mmCIF file of C-alpha atoms in Angstrom:
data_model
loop_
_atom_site.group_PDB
_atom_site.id
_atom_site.type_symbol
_atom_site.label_atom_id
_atom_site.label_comp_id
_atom_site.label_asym_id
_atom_site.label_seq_id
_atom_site.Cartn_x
_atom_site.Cartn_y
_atom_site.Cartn_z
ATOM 1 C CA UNK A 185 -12.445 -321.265 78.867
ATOM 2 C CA UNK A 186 -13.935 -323.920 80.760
ATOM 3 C CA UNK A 187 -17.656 -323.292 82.242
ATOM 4 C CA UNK A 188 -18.180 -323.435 86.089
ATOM 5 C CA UNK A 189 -21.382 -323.895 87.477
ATOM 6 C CA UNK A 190 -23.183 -323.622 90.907
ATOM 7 C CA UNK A 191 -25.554 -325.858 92.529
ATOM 8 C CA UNK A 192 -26.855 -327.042 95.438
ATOM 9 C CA UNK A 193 -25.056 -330.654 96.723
ATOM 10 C CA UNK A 194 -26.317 -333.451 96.640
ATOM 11 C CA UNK A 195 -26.244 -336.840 98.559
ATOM 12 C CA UNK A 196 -23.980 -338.184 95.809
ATOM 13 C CA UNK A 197 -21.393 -335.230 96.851
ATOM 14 C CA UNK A 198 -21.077 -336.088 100.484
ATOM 15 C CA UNK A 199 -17.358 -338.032 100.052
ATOM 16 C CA UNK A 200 -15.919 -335.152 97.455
ATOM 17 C CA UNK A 201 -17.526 -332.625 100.157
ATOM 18 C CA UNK A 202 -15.851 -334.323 102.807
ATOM 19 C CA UNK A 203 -12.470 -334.387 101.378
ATOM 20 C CA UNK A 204 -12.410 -330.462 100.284
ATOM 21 C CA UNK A 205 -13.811 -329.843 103.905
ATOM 22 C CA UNK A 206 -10.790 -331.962 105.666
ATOM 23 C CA UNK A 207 -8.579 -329.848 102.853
ATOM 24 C CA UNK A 208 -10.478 -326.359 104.293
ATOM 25 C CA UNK A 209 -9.910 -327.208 107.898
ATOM 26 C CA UNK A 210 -5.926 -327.921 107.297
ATOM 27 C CA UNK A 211 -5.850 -324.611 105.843
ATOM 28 C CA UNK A 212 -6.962 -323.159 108.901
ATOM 29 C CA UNK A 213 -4.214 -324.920 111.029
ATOM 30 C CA UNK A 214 -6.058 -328.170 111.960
ATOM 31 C CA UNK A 215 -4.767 -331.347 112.161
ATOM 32 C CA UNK A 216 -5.979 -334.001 108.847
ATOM 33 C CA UNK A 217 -9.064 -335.549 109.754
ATOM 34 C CA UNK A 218 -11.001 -337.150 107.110
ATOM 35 C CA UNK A 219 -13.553 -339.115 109.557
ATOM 36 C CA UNK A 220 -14.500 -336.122 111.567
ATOM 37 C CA UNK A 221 -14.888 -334.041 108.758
ATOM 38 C CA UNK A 222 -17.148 -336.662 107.675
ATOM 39 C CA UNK A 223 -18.983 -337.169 110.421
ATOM 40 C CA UNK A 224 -19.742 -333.214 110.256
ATOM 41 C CA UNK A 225 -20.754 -332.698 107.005
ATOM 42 C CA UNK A 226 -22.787 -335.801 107.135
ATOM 43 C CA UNK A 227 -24.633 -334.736 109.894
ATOM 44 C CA UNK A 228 -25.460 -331.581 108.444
ATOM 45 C CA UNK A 229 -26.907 -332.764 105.666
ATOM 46 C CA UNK A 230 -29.049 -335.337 107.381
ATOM 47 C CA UNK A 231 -30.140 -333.559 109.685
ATOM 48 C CA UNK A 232 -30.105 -329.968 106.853
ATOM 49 C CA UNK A 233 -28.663 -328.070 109.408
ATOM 50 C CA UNK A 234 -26.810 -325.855 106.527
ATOM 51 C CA UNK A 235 -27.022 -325.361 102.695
ATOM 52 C CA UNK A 236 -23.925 -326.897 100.978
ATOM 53 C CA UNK A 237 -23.757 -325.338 97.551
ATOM 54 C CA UNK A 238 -20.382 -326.824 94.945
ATOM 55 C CA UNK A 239 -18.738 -325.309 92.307
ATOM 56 C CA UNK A 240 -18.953 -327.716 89.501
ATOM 57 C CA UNK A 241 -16.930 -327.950 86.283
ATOM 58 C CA UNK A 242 -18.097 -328.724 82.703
ATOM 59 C CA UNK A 243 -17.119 -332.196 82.792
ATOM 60 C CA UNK A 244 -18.669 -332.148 86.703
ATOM 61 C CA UNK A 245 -15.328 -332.070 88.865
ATOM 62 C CA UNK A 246 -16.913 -330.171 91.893
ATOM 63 C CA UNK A 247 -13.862 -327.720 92.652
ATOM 64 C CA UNK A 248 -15.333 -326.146 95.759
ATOM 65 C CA UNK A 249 -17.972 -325.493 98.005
ATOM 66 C CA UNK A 250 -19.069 -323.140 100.703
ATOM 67 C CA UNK A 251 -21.381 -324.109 103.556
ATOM 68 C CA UNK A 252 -24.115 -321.633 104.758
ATOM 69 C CA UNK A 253 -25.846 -321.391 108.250
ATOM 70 C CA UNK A 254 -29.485 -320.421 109.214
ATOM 71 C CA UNK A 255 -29.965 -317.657 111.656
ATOM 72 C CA UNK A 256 -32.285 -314.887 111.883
ATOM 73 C CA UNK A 257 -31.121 -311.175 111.731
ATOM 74 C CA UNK A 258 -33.615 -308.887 114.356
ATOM 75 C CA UNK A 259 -32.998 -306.169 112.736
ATOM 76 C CA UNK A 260 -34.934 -306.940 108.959
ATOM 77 C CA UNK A 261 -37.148 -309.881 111.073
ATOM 78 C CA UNK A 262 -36.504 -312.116 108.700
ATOM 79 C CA UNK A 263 -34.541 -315.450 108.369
ATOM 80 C CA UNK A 264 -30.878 -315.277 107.156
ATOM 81 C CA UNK A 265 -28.082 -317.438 106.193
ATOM 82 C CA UNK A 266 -24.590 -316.973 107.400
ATOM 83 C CA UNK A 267 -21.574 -318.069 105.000
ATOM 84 C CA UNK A 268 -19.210 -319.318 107.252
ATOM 85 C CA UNK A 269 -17.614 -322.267 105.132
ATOM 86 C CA UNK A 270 -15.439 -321.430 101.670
ATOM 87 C CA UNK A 271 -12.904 -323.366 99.818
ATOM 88 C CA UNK A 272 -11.738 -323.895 96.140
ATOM 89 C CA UNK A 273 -8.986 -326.606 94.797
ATOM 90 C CA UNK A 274 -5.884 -324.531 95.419
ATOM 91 C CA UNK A 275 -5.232 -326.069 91.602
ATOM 92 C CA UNK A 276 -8.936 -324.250 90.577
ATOM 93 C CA UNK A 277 -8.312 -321.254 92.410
ATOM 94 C CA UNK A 278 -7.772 -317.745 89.797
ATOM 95 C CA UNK A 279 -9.511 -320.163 87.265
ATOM 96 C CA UNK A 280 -13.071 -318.468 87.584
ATOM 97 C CA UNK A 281 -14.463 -321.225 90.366
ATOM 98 C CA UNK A 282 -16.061 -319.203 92.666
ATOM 99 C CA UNK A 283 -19.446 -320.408 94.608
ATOM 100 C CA UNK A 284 -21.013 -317.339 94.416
ATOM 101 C CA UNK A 285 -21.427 -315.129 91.619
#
């Protein structure tokens, strides 16, 4: 069985972020768009605007990712993050590649 792994991204990541993010917003019934999805995910890394964590395989395929959002929740008072972002390879999908465990 192959070992998956979890980590935050890195700048390194963007382009392989990018095209799973283009792949994530098809899914959802929008149009290809490779330079606006990287345009977005650029930005909110630069600017850290969200936490991008990637599934990673042993030989360090990244075969997801899911994007998180700050916001604050009033009713703990305390900062949150919102997963709003969430896509695996269709090809890693059932294979154990999840972003969260």
């Amino acid at each position: 069985m192959n070992r998956i792994s979890t980590r935050l991204a890195e700048q390194k990541d963007i382009a392989t972020i990018t095209a799973l993010f283009d792949s994530y917003r098809q899914f959802y019934g929008q149009p290809a768009d490779l330079q606006s999805a990287t345009a977005f995910i650029q930005t909110r890394f630069e600017r850290s605007e969200s936490v991008i964590l990637v599934a990673e395989s042993e030989i360090g395929e990244i075969l997801g990712f899911c994007q998180l959002y700050p916001a604050f929740c009033s009713v703990i008072a305390a900062p949150i993050y919102v997963l709003h972002d969430l896509f695996v390879k269709p090809e890693a999908r059932k294979s154990g590649a999840v972003v969260f465990a």
